[in-house]
C-alpha atoms as one frame of an Amber mdcrd trajectory, in Angstrom:
protein
 -10.797  60.710 -38.772 -13.531  59.316 -36.535 -12.867  59.816 -32.843 -13.077
  56.691 -30.673 -15.437  56.538 -27.746 -14.388  57.641 -24.276 -13.473  54.096
 -23.230 -10.238  54.704 -25.154  -9.437  58.002 -23.428  -6.447  56.461 -21.624
  -5.134  54.052 -24.234  -2.002  56.178 -23.928  -0.935  58.385 -21.025   1.440
  61.332 -20.945   2.676  62.361 -17.501   4.712  65.529 -16.961   5.990  66.259
 -13.460   7.044  69.746 -12.466   8.767  70.893  -9.278   8.078  72.441  -5.894
   4.863  74.463  -6.010   1.658  74.166  -4.025  -1.838  74.424  -5.443  -2.461
  77.751  -3.670   0.825  79.116  -4.993   0.090  78.519  -8.704  -3.674  77.957
  -8.923  -4.972  79.722  -5.822  -6.636  82.483  -7.905  -8.082  80.125 -10.516
 -11.720  80.612  -9.459 -13.399  83.222  -7.267 -16.438  82.550  -5.036 -18.787
  84.097  -7.609 -17.588  81.905 -10.471 -19.999  79.099  -9.682 -17.282  76.583
  -8.860 -16.817  74.656  -5.640 -13.096  75.322  -5.636 -10.716  75.383  -2.675
  -8.423  78.284  -3.627  -7.375  81.426  -1.778  -9.991  83.893  -3.038 -12.750
  84.732  -0.568 -10.750  83.388   2.378  -8.900  85.221   5.145  -5.579  83.400
   5.022  -2.392  84.332   6.832   0.492  82.968   8.905   1.924  84.306  12.178
   5.393  85.818  12.452   7.366  84.376  15.389   8.221  86.826  18.131  11.947
  86.072  17.722  11.945  87.498  14.180  14.023  90.682  14.083  11.788  92.418
  11.543   8.127  92.334  12.522   5.266  93.197  10.119   5.011  96.982   9.723
   1.225  96.926  10.162   1.566  95.619  13.721  -0.609  92.532  13.150   2.183
  90.044  13.701   0.992  88.142  10.621   1.640  87.875   6.885  -1.449  87.586
   4.697  -1.700  85.725   1.418  -1.073  88.214  -1.380  -0.522  88.304  -5.127
   3.025  87.489  -6.115   5.188  90.350  -7.360   8.183  88.186  -8.308   7.927
  85.252 -10.679  10.963  83.606  -9.146   9.832  83.695  -5.519  10.589  82.444
  -3.006  14.182  83.507  -3.520  16.192  82.074  -1.882  14.457  78.722  -1.996
  12.248  77.545   0.853  12.946  74.405   2.860  11.401  71.233   1.486  12.865
  68.400   3.536  10.876  66.403   6.081  11.906  68.550   9.049  11.057  71.814
   7.240   7.693  70.451   6.129   6.933  69.511   9.736   7.386  73.151  10.748
   5.323  74.409   7.822   2.391  72.084   8.485   2.328  72.056  12.290   4.068
  75.269  13.329   6.589  73.245  15.345  10.203  74.437  15.350  12.337  72.770
  17.987  14.544  75.274  19.792  17.743  73.553  18.682  16.610  73.704  15.053
  15.969  77.431  14.864  18.197  78.880  12.115  19.311  75.361  11.161  19.250
  73.418   7.913  20.671  70.298   6.301  22.744  68.120   8.604  22.446  70.731
  11.357  18.842  69.664  12.074  18.538  67.560  15.225  16.017  65.040  16.545
  13.063  64.980  16.938  13.156  66.904  13.625  10.248  69.248  14.440   7.939
  66.223  14.289   4.348  66.463  15.548   2.705  64.191  18.071   1.054  61.100
  16.634  -2.373  61.901  15.237  -1.897  65.680  15.302  -3.883  67.734  12.784
  -1.836  70.098  10.594  -2.428  73.763  11.391  -0.808  75.081   8.182   0.587
  78.052  10.107   4.366  77.490  10.102   5.359  78.605   6.612   6.590  82.047
   7.661   8.357  80.645  10.723  10.201  78.029   8.707  11.128  80.451   5.949
  12.629  82.982   8.355  14.606  80.230  10.068  15.843  78.624   6.845  16.594
  81.967   5.166  18.830  82.812   8.124  20.693  79.510   7.716  21.058  80.042
   3.962  22.041  83.703   3.959  23.722  84.218   7.332  21.287  86.899   8.476
  17.602  87.268   9.268  15.351  88.357   6.391  13.534  91.660   6.223   9.750
  91.692   6.273   9.548  91.957   2.471  12.003  89.082   2.114  10.089  86.648
   4.312   6.622  87.807   3.231   7.292  86.322  -0.227   6.592  82.822   1.128
   2.895  83.806   1.243   2.744  84.899  -2.401   0.186  83.258  -4.694  -0.021
  83.916  -8.421  -2.876  84.958 -10.693  -4.020  83.318 -13.940  -2.582  86.275
 -15.855   0.845  85.584 -14.373   0.771  81.845 -15.157  -1.572  81.761 -18.172
  -0.903  78.336 -19.692  -1.236  76.337 -16.477  -4.342  78.233 -15.370  -5.777
  78.173 -18.892  -5.465  74.401 -19.070  -7.088  74.086 -15.638 -10.073  76.126
 -16.856 -10.364  74.551 -20.303 -10.155  71.001 -18.936 -10.196  69.641 -15.371
  -8.368  70.483 -12.150  -8.040  68.390  -8.983  -8.192  70.706  -5.982  -7.470
  68.019  -3.381  -4.440  66.306  -4.908  -1.841  65.776  -2.182   1.762  64.723
  -2.554   2.582  61.388  -0.949   5.349  62.284   1.505   5.807  65.417   3.654
   9.276  65.916   2.261  11.125  66.643  -0.957  11.632  65.557  -4.552  13.082
  62.062  -4.787  10.632  60.237  -2.540   7.574  61.935  -4.033   8.654  61.210
  -7.588   9.312  57.631  -6.528   5.751  57.311  -5.241   4.431  58.519  -8.617
   6.140  55.601 -10.340   6.495  52.911  -7.641   3.967  53.710  -4.867   6.866
  53.688  -2.406  10.462  54.824  -2.066  11.849  51.734  -0.286  12.141  53.639
   3.020  14.850  52.471   5.378  16.198  53.830   8.668  19.222  54.958   6.623
  17.447  56.790   3.805  14.351  57.537   1.794  12.793  60.392   3.774  14.986
  63.040   2.093  17.081  63.235  -1.070  20.191  62.392   0.908  22.051  60.144
   1.176  22.174  59.696  -2.591  23.292  56.122  -2.104  19.794  55.167  -0.974
  18.462  55.907  -4.434  21.341  54.373  -6.366  21.533  51.199  -4.282  18.534
  50.749  -1.987  15.417  51.926  -3.826  14.803  48.481  -5.257  11.004  48.663
  -5.413   9.239  47.487  -8.550   8.285  50.434 -10.760   5.412  51.074 -13.118
   7.947  50.696 -15.925   8.787  47.139 -14.852   5.113  46.275 -14.535   4.342
  47.710 -17.975   7.048  45.583 -19.595   5.829  42.482 -17.769   2.403  43.027
 -19.342   3.590  43.788 -22.856   3.198  47.559 -22.572   5.617  50.186 -23.858
   7.159  53.246 -22.179   9.711  56.013 -22.582  11.070  58.831 -20.443  11.530
  62.072 -22.392  14.040  64.478 -20.846  14.345  68.199 -21.575  17.577  70.167
 -21.101  21.274  70.029 -21.873  22.500  68.309 -18.736  21.904  64.818 -20.125
  20.624  63.192 -16.935  17.301  61.711 -15.873  16.033  62.144 -12.334  13.624
  59.248 -12.866  16.543  57.033 -13.801  18.597  58.179 -10.835  15.768  57.595
  -8.356  15.030  54.118  -9.707  18.613  53.199 -10.610  18.501  49.588  -9.298
  15.436  48.757 -11.394  16.019  50.861 -14.513  19.759  51.185 -15.153  19.629
  48.466 -17.827  17.165  50.659 -19.753  19.203  53.882 -19.618  20.570  53.304
 -23.122  17.203  52.513 -24.718  14.247  54.129 -22.954  15.555  57.560 -21.899
  15.486  59.994 -24.797  15.545  63.777 -25.410  12.303  65.752 -25.270  12.654
  66.550 -28.969  11.797  62.886 -29.561   8.500  63.404 -27.743   7.486  66.101
 -30.202   8.365  63.814 -33.116   6.596  60.781 -31.624   3.496  62.839 -30.799
   3.246  64.115 -34.366   3.784  60.657 -35.872   1.361  58.815 -33.582   4.199
  56.679 -32.222   4.104  57.568 -28.548   4.439  54.563 -26.234   1.621  53.467
 -23.959   3.180  55.465 -21.107   5.190  58.603 -21.839   6.825  60.392 -18.938
   8.249  63.883 -19.412  10.960  65.448 -17.272  11.417  69.228 -17.575  14.892
  70.704 -17.381  15.499  70.129 -13.678  19.050  71.358 -13.355  21.049  74.342
 -14.646  18.733  76.958 -16.165  15.772  74.879 -15.039  12.335  75.283 -16.642
  10.430  73.270 -14.055   8.654  75.957 -11.936  11.155  75.273  -9.106  11.971
  78.324  -6.965  15.477  79.779  -7.120  17.737  77.032  -5.807  21.257  78.422
  -6.072  21.521  79.645  -2.483  20.004  76.482  -1.031  22.426  73.933  -2.466
  25.472  74.621  -0.333  25.473  76.685   2.877  27.268  79.953   2.368  27.447
  79.652  -1.415  25.130  81.042  -4.064  25.466  79.026  -7.262  24.320  80.798
 -10.415  22.040  78.063 -11.778  18.688  79.843 -11.835  16.814  81.284 -14.775
  15.305  84.795 -14.398  11.979  83.070 -13.785  11.449  79.342 -13.552   7.688
  80.015 -13.441   7.719  81.753 -16.819  10.113  79.150 -18.162   8.008  76.288
 -16.821   4.804  77.739 -18.255   6.496  78.116 -21.649   7.647  74.494 -21.566
   4.132  73.410 -20.647   2.912  75.274 -23.733   5.282  73.189 -25.892   3.860
  70.000 -24.400   0.282  71.164 -24.875   0.929  72.236 -28.464   2.398  68.820
 -29.270  -0.557  67.094 -27.586  -3.179  69.209 -29.324  -1.568  68.453 -32.670
  -1.767  64.663 -32.259  -4.087  63.793 -35.160  -2.561  60.555 -36.480  -5.243
  58.177 -37.839  -3.345  55.278 -36.263  -1.431  54.832 -33.048  -1.528  57.521
 -30.372  -3.660  60.594 -31.007  -5.403  63.274 -29.021  -8.608  61.214 -28.738
  -6.999  58.126 -27.197  -4.308  59.827 -25.129  -4.657  61.625 -21.793  -2.226
  64.292 -20.598  -1.750  64.500 -16.811   0.106  67.529 -15.459   1.449  67.015
 -11.954   4.026  68.080  -9.400   6.369  66.179  -7.147   5.828  68.220  -3.974
   5.031  71.798  -2.929   8.567  72.691  -1.883   7.683  74.821   1.123   5.396
  77.218  -0.750   2.211  78.134   1.115  -1.016  76.147   1.011  -3.969  76.310
   3.388  -5.535  72.817   3.156  -4.229  70.303   5.726  -3.306  66.822   4.476
  -4.568  63.721   6.198  -3.348  60.338   7.305  -2.478  57.637   4.766  -1.530
  53.968   5.009   2.172  53.230   5.076   3.256  51.503   1.871   4.397  48.572
   4.011   2.844  48.717   7.502   5.155  45.952   8.712   8.326  47.861   7.832
  10.376  49.536  10.559  10.385  53.303  10.909  12.327  55.033   8.180  14.889
  57.808   8.178  14.301  60.366  10.995  11.881  57.882  12.551   9.168  58.650
   9.992   6.677  55.852   9.367   5.203  57.185   6.109   1.751  57.246   7.658
   0.857  60.829   6.732   1.141  62.599   3.420   2.458  65.906   2.240   0.218
  68.791   1.258  -1.490  69.882  -1.968   0.109  70.288  -5.378  -1.395  71.301
  -8.734  -2.865  68.490 -10.824  -4.637  68.937 -14.162  -6.022  66.435 -16.659
  -6.211  67.332 -20.357  -8.398  65.343 -22.741 -11.224  65.954 -25.229 -13.286
  63.615 -23.044 -13.031  65.918 -19.999 -15.822  68.410 -19.404 -14.465  71.939
 -19.688 -14.224  73.780 -16.368 -14.339  70.651 -14.228 -13.224  70.778 -10.594
 -12.604  67.403  -8.953 -12.891  67.725  -5.177 -12.265  64.091  -4.280  -9.008
  63.351  -2.478  -6.213  62.037  -4.656  -2.493  61.477  -4.368   0.232  60.512
  -6.793  -0.564  56.811  -6.467  -3.992  57.484  -7.988  -2.302  57.192 -11.371
  -0.881  53.736 -10.658  -4.265  52.678  -9.270  -5.913  53.879 -12.489  -3.463
  52.138 -14.810  -3.675  48.884 -12.881  -7.428  48.854 -13.415  -7.647  50.074
 -17.005  -4.636  48.213 -18.329  -5.034  45.056 -16.224  -1.590  45.390 -14.645
  -2.180  43.119 -11.688  -2.065  43.504  -7.934  -1.333  46.689  -6.006   2.302
  47.682  -5.688   1.883  48.711  -2.029  -0.825  49.534   0.472  -0.656  53.145
  -0.734  -1.840  52.582  -4.306  -4.227  49.913  -3.009  -6.011  52.676  -1.068
  -5.779  55.349  -3.790  -8.832  56.396  -5.778  -8.491  56.025  -9.582  -9.068
  59.062 -11.808 -10.722  57.528 -14.872 -14.106  58.927 -13.774 -13.006  62.304
 -15.184 -13.640  61.186 -18.781 -17.339  61.951 -18.605 -18.250  63.366 -22.011
 -20.264  61.262 -24.460 -18.680  63.124 -27.377 -15.224  64.707 -27.467 -14.539
  68.406 -27.629 -12.918  69.742 -30.781  -9.176  70.356 -30.282  -9.342  73.181
 -32.832 -11.749  75.007 -30.512  -9.747  74.666 -27.319  -9.052  78.067 -25.765
  -5.808  78.208 -23.792  -3.757  81.430 -23.505  -0.180  81.530 -24.716   2.757
  81.738 -22.344   4.196  85.057 -21.268   7.639  85.992 -22.667  10.574  84.305
 -20.960  13.637  86.457 -20.258  16.856  85.143 -21.736  18.989  83.272 -19.241
  22.537  84.543 -18.998  24.952  83.207 -16.437  27.413  85.503 -14.676  30.435
  83.362 -15.478  32.896  85.362 -13.396  30.742  85.279 -10.273  29.920  81.605
 -10.809  33.589  80.761 -11.269  34.391  82.409  -7.939  31.620  80.465  -6.236
  32.573  77.148  -7.782  36.205  77.786  -7.019  35.327  78.038  -3.333  33.214
  74.885  -3.591  35.994  73.099  -5.456  38.523  73.895  -2.758  36.287  72.042
  -0.341  35.116  69.177  -2.569  38.043  68.341  -4.848  40.440  66.973  -2.190
  37.771  64.571  -0.990  36.940  63.489  -4.525  40.614  62.942  -5.292  41.077
  60.815  -2.200  38.006  58.716  -3.051  39.182  58.219  -6.633  42.645  57.144
  -5.499  41.194  54.678  -3.001  39.090  53.119  -5.739  41.926  53.115  -8.271
  40.129  55.403 -10.687  42.181  57.460 -13.149  41.944  61.199 -12.499  43.026
  64.079 -14.730  46.442  65.317 -13.531  45.147  68.913 -13.588  43.028  68.187
 -10.489  46.228  67.820  -8.452  47.792  71.009  -9.765  48.179  73.545  -6.920
  46.661  76.219  -9.175  43.555  74.152 -10.002  40.224  75.870  -9.374  36.804
  74.548 -10.329  35.207  76.731 -13.008  31.595  76.879 -14.157  32.598  75.822
 -17.660  34.437  72.756 -16.393  31.697  71.782 -13.939  28.976  72.006 -16.583
  30.853  70.334 -19.429  32.355  67.596 -17.271  28.969  66.583 -15.897  27.617
  66.508 -19.472  30.394  64.102 -20.408  29.827  61.969 -17.311  26.073  61.751
 -17.834  26.651  60.931 -21.515  28.323  57.715 -20.342  25.297  56.853 -18.194
  22.394  57.976 -20.423  23.925  57.755 -23.914  20.850  58.959 -25.829  20.439
  62.112 -23.734  23.866  63.609 -24.313  25.667  64.924 -27.402  26.213  62.526
 -30.268  28.955  62.034 -32.904  30.625  65.345 -33.817  28.988  67.091 -30.860
  30.468  64.495 -28.516  33.930  64.966 -29.965  33.593  68.728 -29.508  32.511
  68.236 -25.896  35.527  66.048 -25.143  37.827  68.685 -26.634  36.052  71.373
 -24.638  36.553  69.500 -21.368  40.258  69.129 -22.170  40.498  72.899 -22.706
  38.451  73.576 -19.554  40.902  71.463 -17.537  43.793  73.472 -18.925  42.045
  76.763 -18.143  41.289  75.590 -14.615  45.006  75.409 -13.803  45.701  78.993
 -14.831  46.204  81.304 -11.838  42.958  82.932 -10.707  42.568  86.631 -11.343
C-alpha cells in the first residue's frame, strides 16, 4: 500500500504507561559522550548521593557516598522505594524532618519534608530516603549493599527492547512527571491534566475515596467523545481491573462495560486496522505485575511481605513492551489504523523513588485559584524525569529531544491536531506539543527496523504457603473491620467470614477480587464457562478458609 504523508502520523495514537522508573534508572546508559548525541544520561558524569551520618552501615570505601553504578538485580530496588509526596521531597531536596526519620505512610508528620518556596532540587536525598523507608518497611536498618541499590542504573543489554526502541526511534530526555508523588495523580494528569486536588486528597493514592468520588475532572476520553472521536482502554493481566477506570471513576464508570477490554483485543484490533483513534494500554499492574514496577510486596502493609512480585518486573515489562511493538510493527491494514498513520508513545507515570540526576522545575498549578491540596501542596512544581519514547516511521532514527515536556504534552498535542477545543487546565495550556518529532519526508520501512528481542523472563511461581501465612495475618486485622462495615451498610456477607476458624488465603483473596472486579469491568474478567468455574472456585476457597490452619 502507499504510505500517507507525515501529516497523518498521529491519526491514531497508542499510549502505554508503565510504572515507577526514572530515566536514569532505565535509559541512563543509552548514549555515551562519544556517541555524538546531546543526551542527558549518567555516562561521563560523576554522580553520587551522600549517606546520612545516622546510617548504621557506612560505605566501606570511607567516602560517605554511594555512586551511580550498573544494576546487578533486575528487580531492584527491593524492597520498593518510597514514592509518595513526602518521600519525593526528601529525594529531590535532601530534606528529612527529624520526626519523619524511619517513618512511612500515616506515620509521616507535617511539614512532610517539604522544601521552602522556590527552592531548587538538589537531587541528593535518594539514599537518605531509601535508608529511612527501608527501616520502616523491614524493621531494621539496611546494610550498605541493600541501600546502595537505589543508585543502580541499567544498561541497554539489560533492558534491550526499551533501549532498542529509544535508539531506533526517538527519546525525550527531559520528560518530567507532573506531580512529585505517586501513581494515581500522575496517571490522572496524563488523561485529564489535573487530579482534582483537594485538601482531603489527590496528592497521594490515599484516601481511595478521592479517586472514586472526588476526581470529577473532565478527561481526554470525555473530550474525544464530545468531538466524535473513538477510544478504548486495553488492560493486560488476570486481575480484571483498570487503574484508569478507578482513577477516573466519576467520569468513566458508565463506560466500564463497553470501553475497557482485555489486551488480547488490542492485538486483534491492531492486526485488523480497527484500533480506535486513541488506544490506551495498561500493563499488568497488580499480582505478578509486568509493568517495570520495583518489588512492591513489602511496601504495601507495614510488617507484612505479600508475595505479589514476579522474579523481575523489568524483564517482564520489557517482554510486554515487545508484544506491543510487534503488534504495532505488524499494522499493515490498507484501511483504518496502520503503522503509517498511528504513533506509539511509551511513557511512565512517575519515577517511584529511583535515582535521577536532573532537577525538575516549577510549573503552573492546574487551577491557580484553588486552595492548597492535601499536605498543603499547591501543585506548583513537578516531579522528576521518566522515560518517554515515540515510535513511528516518520521519526528520524536516533533522535534525542531535549526540550522540556511533561505528561500534559500529549493532551496539548491532541487538542491541536484533532481540534479538541480549549485547554483542560493551566497545565496543558502551558505544555509544549510533541508533533514536531514527525520530521521525515518519507517513512522508514518497518521491515528494516532493528530492535533487539527481550531477554528471557523467569517463570513466576508464588509461594502459596508463605503467602497464606501473610494474608492470614492481614485478614485477622482487616476482616473484622470489613465485616462491621458490611453489616452497617446491610450488605450480605458469606457466613464463612464470621467463622472463628476463618483465615484469609491467597487463593481466596485472588479469586474473590477477580469476581468482584468482574462485576465492575465485565469485559475484563472471565466469561461464560470460565465465570461459572470462578464462582465455584470462590465457594471452595471460602470452605478451605474455615479449615484450621496448619
